[in-house]
mmCIF file of C-alpha atoms in Angstrom:
data_model
loop_
_atom_site.group_PDB
_atom_site.id
_atom_site.type_symbol
_atom_site.label_atom_id
_atom_site.label_comp_id
_atom_site.label_asym_id
_atom_site.label_seq_id
_atom_site.Cartn_x
_atom_site.Cartn_y
_atom_site.Cartn_z
ATOM 1 C CA MET A 1 21.134 25.531 17.412
ATOM 2 C CA THR A 2 18.797 24.340 14.631
ATOM 3 C CA PHE A 3 18.797 25.650 11.075
ATOM 4 C CA CYS A 4 16.220 25.401 8.336
ATOM 5 C CA ARG A 5 18.372 22.936 6.398
ATOM 6 C CA ASP A 6 18.493 20.639 9.455
ATOM 7 C CA ILE A 7 14.695 20.392 9.502
ATOM 8 C CA ALA A 8 14.514 19.963 5.725
ATOM 9 C CA GLU A 9 17.047 17.120 5.920
ATOM 10 C CA TRP A 10 15.122 15.536 8.805
ATOM 11 C CA PHE A 11 11.886 15.641 6.807
ATOM 12 C CA ASP A 12 13.653 14.137 3.799
ATOM 13 C CA ARG A 13 14.999 11.263 5.898
ATOM 14 C CA LYS A 14 11.546 10.407 7.244
ATOM 15 C CA TRP A 15 9.520 11.036 4.073
ATOM 16 C CA PRO A 16 12.069 11.035 1.231
ATOM 17 C CA GLU A 17 11.678 13.657 -1.464
ATOM 18 C CA ALA A 18 12.915 11.087 -3.998
ATOM 19 C CA LEU A 19 9.625 9.192 -3.583
ATOM 20 C CA ALA A 20 7.526 12.143 -4.787
ATOM 21 C CA CYS A 21 5.667 11.961 -8.097
ATOM 22 C CA GLU A 22 7.519 13.477 -11.064
ATOM 23 C CA TRP A 23 4.959 16.260 -11.519
ATOM 24 C CA ASP A 24 5.207 17.352 -7.879
ATOM 25 C CA ASN A 25 7.281 20.094 -6.256
ATOM 26 C CA VAL A 26 8.536 19.165 -2.799
ATOM 27 C CA GLY A 27 11.302 20.342 -0.510
ATOM 28 C CA LEU A 28 12.467 23.794 0.525
ATOM 29 C CA LEU A 29 10.571 26.159 -1.793
ATOM 30 C CA ALA A 30 11.458 29.546 -0.318
ATOM 31 C CA GLY A 31 13.878 30.913 2.223
ATOM 32 C CA ARG A 32 17.402 30.354 3.456
ATOM 33 C CA GLY A 33 18.762 26.984 4.507
ATOM 34 C CA SER A 34 20.987 28.855 6.957
ATOM 35 C CA ARG A 35 18.002 30.461 8.716
ATOM 36 C CA GLU A 36 18.139 29.724 12.446
ATOM 37 C CA VAL A 37 14.832 28.157 13.518
ATOM 38 C CA HIS A 38 13.168 28.157 16.930
ATOM 39 C CA LYS A 39 9.484 28.150 15.960
ATOM 40 C CA VAL A 40 7.814 26.104 13.207
ATOM 41 C CA TYR A 41 4.249 26.542 11.970
ATOM 42 C CA VAL A 42 2.627 23.466 10.354
ATOM 43 C CA ALA A 43 -0.365 23.682 7.991
ATOM 44 C CA LEU A 44 -1.972 21.847 5.107
ATOM 45 C CA ASP A 45 -1.847 24.832 2.711
ATOM 46 C CA ALA A 46 0.152 28.062 2.599
ATOM 47 C CA THR A 47 -2.922 30.254 2.354
ATOM 48 C CA SER A 48 -2.708 33.989 2.997
ATOM 49 C CA GLN A 49 -4.321 33.363 6.413
ATOM 50 C CA VAL A 50 -1.708 30.720 7.256
ATOM 51 C CA VAL A 51 1.188 32.925 6.137
ATOM 52 C CA GLU A 52 -0.163 35.786 8.258
ATOM 53 C CA ALA A 53 -0.666 33.505 11.268
ATOM 54 C CA ALA A 54 2.885 32.154 10.958
ATOM 55 C CA ARG A 55 4.274 35.695 10.706
ATOM 56 C CA GLU A 56 2.293 37.005 13.683
ATOM 57 C CA TRP A 57 3.281 34.002 15.785
ATOM 58 C CA GLY A 58 6.931 34.654 15.006
ATOM 59 C CA ALA A 59 7.710 31.476 13.066
ATOM 60 C CA GLN A 60 11.002 31.151 11.244
ATOM 61 C CA MET A 61 9.755 28.194 9.204
ATOM 62 C CA LEU A 62 6.466 27.091 7.663
ATOM 63 C CA ILE A 63 5.893 23.436 6.751
ATOM 64 C CA THR A 64 2.931 22.616 4.528
ATOM 65 C CA HIS A 65 1.627 19.557 2.756
ATOM 66 C CA HIS A 66 0.617 21.241 -0.497
ATOM 67 C CA PRO A 67 3.373 23.176 -2.295
ATOM 68 C CA LEU A 68 2.991 26.936 -2.535
ATOM 69 C CA ILE A 69 4.792 26.740 -5.894
ATOM 70 C CA PHE A 70 3.621 23.986 -8.244
ATOM 71 C CA GLY A 71 4.807 24.978 -11.707
ATOM 72 C CA ALA A 72 7.512 27.189 -13.163
ATOM 73 C CA ARG A 73 7.181 30.904 -12.431
ATOM 74 C CA LYS A 74 8.834 33.640 -14.510
ATOM 75 C CA ARG A 75 8.155 36.362 -11.966
ATOM 76 C CA VAL A 76 7.324 36.840 -8.299
ATOM 77 C CA THR A 77 5.286 40.013 -7.799
ATOM 78 C CA ASP A 78 2.282 41.178 -5.826
ATOM 79 C CA ALA A 79 0.083 40.841 -8.934
ATOM 80 C CA ASP A 80 -1.194 37.408 -7.921
ATOM 81 C CA GLY A 81 -1.914 35.518 -4.715
ATOM 82 C CA THR A 82 1.019 33.122 -4.896
ATOM 83 C CA GLY A 83 3.434 35.973 -5.559
ATOM 84 C CA ARG A 84 2.066 37.972 -2.639
ATOM 85 C CA ARG A 85 2.421 35.016 -0.274
ATOM 86 C CA LEU A 86 5.972 34.345 -1.433
ATOM 87 C CA LEU A 87 6.886 37.986 -0.950
ATOM 88 C CA ASP A 88 5.342 37.979 2.532
ATOM 89 C CA LEU A 89 7.290 34.853 3.500
ATOM 90 C CA ILE A 90 10.600 36.126 2.133
ATOM 91 C CA GLN A 91 10.191 39.614 3.607
ATOM 92 C CA SER A 92 9.348 38.025 6.971
ATOM 93 C CA ASP A 93 12.382 35.718 6.658
ATOM 94 C CA ILE A 94 10.180 32.624 6.977
ATOM 95 C CA SER A 95 11.457 29.571 5.133
ATOM 96 C CA CYS A 96 8.804 27.408 3.485
ATOM 97 C CA TYR A 97 9.035 23.630 3.071
ATOM 98 C CA ALA A 98 6.469 21.393 1.328
ATOM 99 C CA GLY A 99 6.152 17.650 1.778
ATOM 100 C CA HIS A 100 3.444 16.606 -0.650
ATOM 101 C CA THR A 101 3.442 13.283 -2.512
ATOM 102 C CA SER A 102 6.669 12.398 -0.719
ATOM 103 C CA PHE A 103 4.611 12.357 2.484
ATOM 104 C CA ASP A 104 1.667 10.672 0.749
ATOM 105 C CA ILE A 105 3.801 7.778 -0.458
ATOM 106 C CA ALA A 106 6.436 7.201 2.234
ATOM 107 C CA ARG A 107 6.113 4.665 5.014
ATOM 108 C CA GLY A 108 4.542 6.330 8.027
ATOM 109 C CA GLY A 109 3.024 8.990 5.788
ATOM 110 C CA MET A 110 -0.479 9.822 4.628
ATOM 111 C CA ALA A 111 -1.553 6.352 3.480
ATOM 112 C CA ASP A 112 -0.431 4.672 6.704
ATOM 113 C CA LEU A 113 -1.953 7.419 8.855
ATOM 114 C CA ALA A 114 -5.302 7.207 7.056
ATOM 115 C CA ALA A 115 -5.406 3.436 7.487
ATOM 116 C CA ALA A 116 -4.564 3.817 11.176
ATOM 117 C CA ARG A 117 -7.495 6.203 11.648
ATOM 118 C CA LEU A 118 -9.909 3.632 10.254
ATOM 119 C CA ARG A 119 -8.310 0.869 12.305
ATOM 120 C CA THR A 120 -9.356 2.790 15.409
ATOM 121 C CA ALA A 121 -12.976 2.257 14.370
ATOM 122 C CA PHE A 122 -12.417 -1.259 13.025
ATOM 123 C CA PRO A 123 -9.816 -3.153 15.094
ATOM 124 C CA GLY A 124 -8.207 -5.925 13.101
ATOM 125 C CA LEU A 125 -8.406 -3.973 9.847
ATOM 126 C CA LEU A 126 -5.825 -5.412 7.448
ATOM 127 C CA GLU A 127 -3.629 -3.453 5.033
ATOM 128 C CA LEU A 128 -3.178 -5.318 1.755
ATOM 129 C CA GLY A 129 -0.690 -2.836 0.297
ATOM 130 C CA PRO A 130 -0.656 0.431 -1.635
ATOM 131 C CA LEU A 131 -3.590 1.213 -3.900
ATOM 132 C CA GLU A 132 -1.117 2.376 -6.559
ATOM 133 C CA VAL A 133 2.481 1.217 -6.192
ATOM 134 C CA THR A 134 4.908 3.985 -7.185
ATOM 135 C CA GLY A 135 8.235 2.735 -5.838
ATOM 136 C CA GLN A 136 10.114 1.125 -2.975
ATOM 137 C CA GLN A 137 11.397 2.353 0.358
ATOM 138 C CA ASP A 138 13.859 0.158 2.235
ATOM 139 C CA GLY A 139 12.907 -2.755 -0.001
ATOM 140 C CA VAL A 140 9.171 -2.414 0.685
ATOM 141 C CA GLU A 141 6.631 -1.373 -1.952
ATOM 142 C CA VAL A 142 5.111 2.059 -1.292
ATOM 143 C CA GLY A 143 2.641 4.211 -3.167
ATOM 144 C CA ILE A 144 -0.565 6.203 -3.165
ATOM 145 C CA GLY A 145 -3.389 5.106 -0.878
ATOM 146 C CA LYS A 146 -4.124 1.732 0.679
ATOM 147 C CA VAL A 147 -6.208 -1.349 0.026
ATOM 148 C CA LEU A 148 -7.929 -2.413 3.239
ATOM 149 C CA GLU A 149 -9.789 -5.539 4.308
ATOM 150 C CA PHE A 150 -12.198 -5.659 7.230
ATOM 151 C CA PRO A 151 -12.103 -8.634 9.615
ATOM 152 C CA GLU A 152 -15.912 -8.728 9.510
ATOM 153 C CA PRO A 153 -18.305 -7.250 6.935
ATOM 154 C CA VAL A 154 -19.324 -3.655 7.658
ATOM 155 C CA SER A 155 -22.274 -1.787 6.182
ATOM 156 C CA LEU A 156 -21.562 1.001 3.718
ATOM 157 C CA ASP A 157 -23.448 3.498 5.897
ATOM 158 C CA ARG A 158 -21.488 2.469 8.997
ATOM 159 C CA LEU A 159 -18.220 2.898 7.102
ATOM 160 C CA ALA A 160 -19.259 6.362 5.919
ATOM 161 C CA GLU A 161 -20.104 7.347 9.501
ATOM 162 C CA ALA A 162 -16.738 6.018 10.696
ATOM 163 C CA VAL A 163 -14.923 8.114 8.079
ATOM 164 C CA LYS A 164 -16.749 11.203 9.351
ATOM 165 C CA GLU A 165 -15.932 10.396 12.966
ATOM 166 C CA GLN A 166 -12.288 9.414 12.563
ATOM 167 C CA PHE A 167 -11.363 12.301 10.258
ATOM 168 C CA GLN A 168 -13.587 14.885 12.004
ATOM 169 C CA ILE A 169 -15.537 15.626 8.835
ATOM 170 C CA PRO A 170 -18.921 17.396 9.049
ATOM 171 C CA ALA A 171 -20.343 15.539 6.034
ATOM 172 C CA VAL A 172 -19.411 13.142 3.241
ATOM 173 C CA SER A 173 -20.989 12.398 -0.144
ATOM 174 C CA LEU A 174 -21.990 8.774 -0.548
ATOM 175 C CA TYR A 175 -22.563 7.224 -3.978
ATOM 176 C CA GLY A 176 -23.663 3.651 -4.426
ATOM 177 C CA PRO A 177 -26.575 1.275 -4.027
ATOM 178 C CA LYS A 178 -29.474 2.395 -1.846
ATOM 179 C CA GLU A 179 -30.033 -1.112 -0.509
ATOM 180 C CA PRO A 180 -27.824 -2.329 2.372
ATOM 181 C CA VAL A 181 -24.318 -3.319 1.259
ATOM 182 C CA GLN A 182 -21.769 -5.250 3.322
ATOM 183 C CA ILE A 183 -18.175 -4.164 2.695
ATOM 184 C CA ARG A 184 -15.214 -6.496 3.097
ATOM 185 C CA ARG A 185 -12.621 -4.637 1.026
ATOM 186 C CA ALA A 186 -12.103 -0.890 0.659
ATOM 187 C CA ALA A 187 -9.613 1.432 -1.016
ATOM 188 C CA ILE A 188 -8.626 4.775 0.476
ATOM 189 C CA SER A 189 -6.782 7.519 -1.398
ATOM 190 C CA PRO A 190 -6.449 10.718 0.687
ATOM 191 C CA GLY A 191 -6.619 13.941 -1.321
ATOM 192 C CA SER A 192 -7.829 13.800 -4.895
ATOM 193 C CA GLY A 193 -8.944 10.372 -6.047
ATOM 194 C CA LYS A 194 -9.601 11.254 -9.648
ATOM 195 C CA GLY A 195 -8.085 8.521 -11.764
ATOM 196 C CA MET A 196 -7.892 6.062 -8.847
ATOM 197 C CA GLY A 197 -11.143 4.254 -9.627
ATOM 198 C CA GLY A 198 -9.451 1.803 -11.991
ATOM 199 C CA ALA A 199 -6.858 0.852 -9.387
ATOM 200 C CA ALA A 200 -9.570 0.390 -6.762
ATOM 201 C CA LEU A 201 -11.576 -1.855 -9.083
ATOM 202 C CA ALA A 202 -8.476 -3.874 -9.962
ATOM 203 C CA ALA A 203 -7.804 -4.354 -6.240
ATOM 204 C CA GLY A 204 -11.280 -5.812 -5.746
ATOM 205 C CA ALA A 205 -12.448 -2.945 -3.553
ATOM 206 C CA GLN A 206 -16.164 -2.473 -3.046
ATOM 207 C CA VAL A 207 -15.815 1.181 -2.087
ATOM 208 C CA LEU A 208 -13.339 3.979 -2.763
ATOM 209 C CA ILE A 209 -12.799 6.538 0.013
ATOM 210 C CA THR A 210 -11.269 9.722 -1.362
ATOM 211 C CA GLY A 211 -11.909 13.372 -2.251
ATOM 212 C CA ASP A 212 -12.394 15.755 -5.174
ATOM 213 C CA MET A 213 -14.808 13.446 -6.961
ATOM 214 C CA GLY A 214 -17.842 14.696 -8.835
ATOM 215 C CA HIS A 215 -21.313 13.659 -9.876
ATOM 216 C CA HIS A 216 -20.211 11.738 -12.951
ATOM 217 C CA ASP A 217 -17.331 10.070 -11.096
ATOM 218 C CA GLY A 218 -19.783 8.690 -8.560
ATOM 219 C CA LEU A 219 -22.202 7.504 -11.223
ATOM 220 C CA ASP A 220 -19.437 5.887 -13.280
ATOM 221 C CA LEU A 221 -18.103 3.976 -10.283
ATOM 222 C CA ALA A 222 -21.629 2.891 -9.343
ATOM 223 C CA ASP A 223 -22.059 1.496 -12.866
ATOM 224 C CA GLU A 224 -18.956 -0.613 -12.203
ATOM 225 C CA GLY A 225 -20.456 -1.893 -8.967
ATOM 226 C CA MET A 226 -18.311 0.235 -6.671
ATOM 227 C CA ALA A 227 -19.490 2.678 -4.023
ATOM 228 C CA LEU A 228 -17.818 6.028 -3.389
ATOM 229 C CA ILE A 229 -17.336 7.928 -0.145
ATOM 230 C CA ASP A 230 -16.190 11.433 -1.071
ATOM 231 C CA ALA A 231 -14.820 12.941 2.121
ATOM 232 C CA GLY A 232 -13.217 15.963 0.474
ATOM 233 C CA HIS A 233 -9.595 16.803 -0.218
ATOM 234 C CA TYR A 234 -9.081 18.649 3.054
ATOM 235 C CA GLY A 235 -11.199 16.145 4.970
ATOM 236 C CA LEU A 236 -8.801 13.242 4.544
ATOM 237 C CA GLU A 237 -5.505 15.151 4.427
ATOM 238 C CA HIS A 238 -5.653 17.551 7.381
ATOM 239 C CA ILE A 239 -4.167 14.690 9.436
ATOM 240 C CA PHE A 240 -0.799 15.817 7.996
ATOM 241 C CA VAL A 241 -0.715 18.753 10.423
ATOM 242 C CA ASP A 242 -0.864 16.834 13.703
ATOM 243 C CA ALA A 243 1.333 14.016 12.381
ATOM 244 C CA VAL A 244 4.201 16.287 11.311
ATOM 245 C CA ALA A 245 3.896 18.517 14.391
ATOM 246 C CA GLU A 246 4.055 15.515 16.723
ATOM 247 C CA GLU A 247 7.085 14.058 14.920
ATOM 248 C CA LEU A 248 8.853 17.435 15.064
ATOM 249 C CA GLU A 249 8.209 17.716 18.795
ATOM 250 C CA ARG A 250 9.734 14.258 19.308
ATOM 251 C CA ALA A 251 12.719 14.879 17.031
ATOM 252 C CA GLY A 252 14.891 16.488 19.695
ATOM 253 C CA PHE A 253 15.390 19.848 17.979
ATOM 254 C CA GLY A 254 14.009 21.736 20.956
ATOM 255 C CA LEU A 255 11.584 23.623 18.706
ATOM 256 C CA THR A 256 8.278 25.237 19.532
ATOM 257 C CA VAL A 257 5.702 23.913 17.085
ATOM 258 C CA GLU A 258 2.333 25.468 16.284
ATOM 259 C CA ARG A 259 -0.442 23.727 14.370
ATOM 260 C CA ALA A 260 -2.807 25.500 12.008
ATOM 261 C CA PRO A 261 -6.303 25.045 13.474
ATOM 262 C CA LEU A 262 -8.728 22.625 11.842
ATOM 263 C CA SER A 263 -10.632 24.842 9.406
ATOM 264 C CA TYR A 264 -12.541 23.454 6.433
ATOM 265 C CA PRO A 265 -12.163 25.704 3.393
ATOM 266 C CA SER A 266 -15.798 25.171 2.354
ATOM 267 C CA ARG A 267 -19.066 25.147 4.285
ATOM 268 C CA ILE A 268 -22.194 23.066 3.885
ATOM 269 C CA LEU A 269 -25.243 25.228 4.468
#
């Protein structure tokens, strides 16, 4: 028999909540630790569509990357989207767990998974360490993103195509020089890379691969001699779903695990 608290403790052992950024909100956010669990639904976000899918499928637990609750709330009502989703989860007796920056930072989490995806396209790709060190896990430095070095120079366009292929992204935004550029060192920061440009420059990266960047971000980095591949927030982080689902299936709980389908929240027309 498996309970919600057993799965929460398992997640915490693999991707410790203590590693999460101070501003974040990770862990069991709604529901009962004593809830018996047979079916777990895994998604990137607890959208209304995801909550409905989990309920219809008969899940007792929902695991997401992004927290449904970020800041303090003085009331939970049906007057806003977050309140409605919380009410739906609680009324359906579905416990909700979020592993956000804890998963981003921990060994075997988002940064390692993203690097592994690129290594599929570029065998011999070296990891030089976290892009931004935030702490230690088992005596090893961990943090946000990765600094990567290619065994042989790769063109910027080829790298952008590889990002699309390996992360199953329909399109990326590419900022940088129009003439051919050969990349030896790259930085990748899945999710939002705002504020990571300085760390990438300090690491000697020639390109930053991330999401949530804008027009001026791209121009500013180009002025510093760095290219930008904006693959979108969802584009680089949806790998959370398969990774967590696969680990849960191997964990020996005897659970049935369902993955939210790959579905980009925006469309390019």
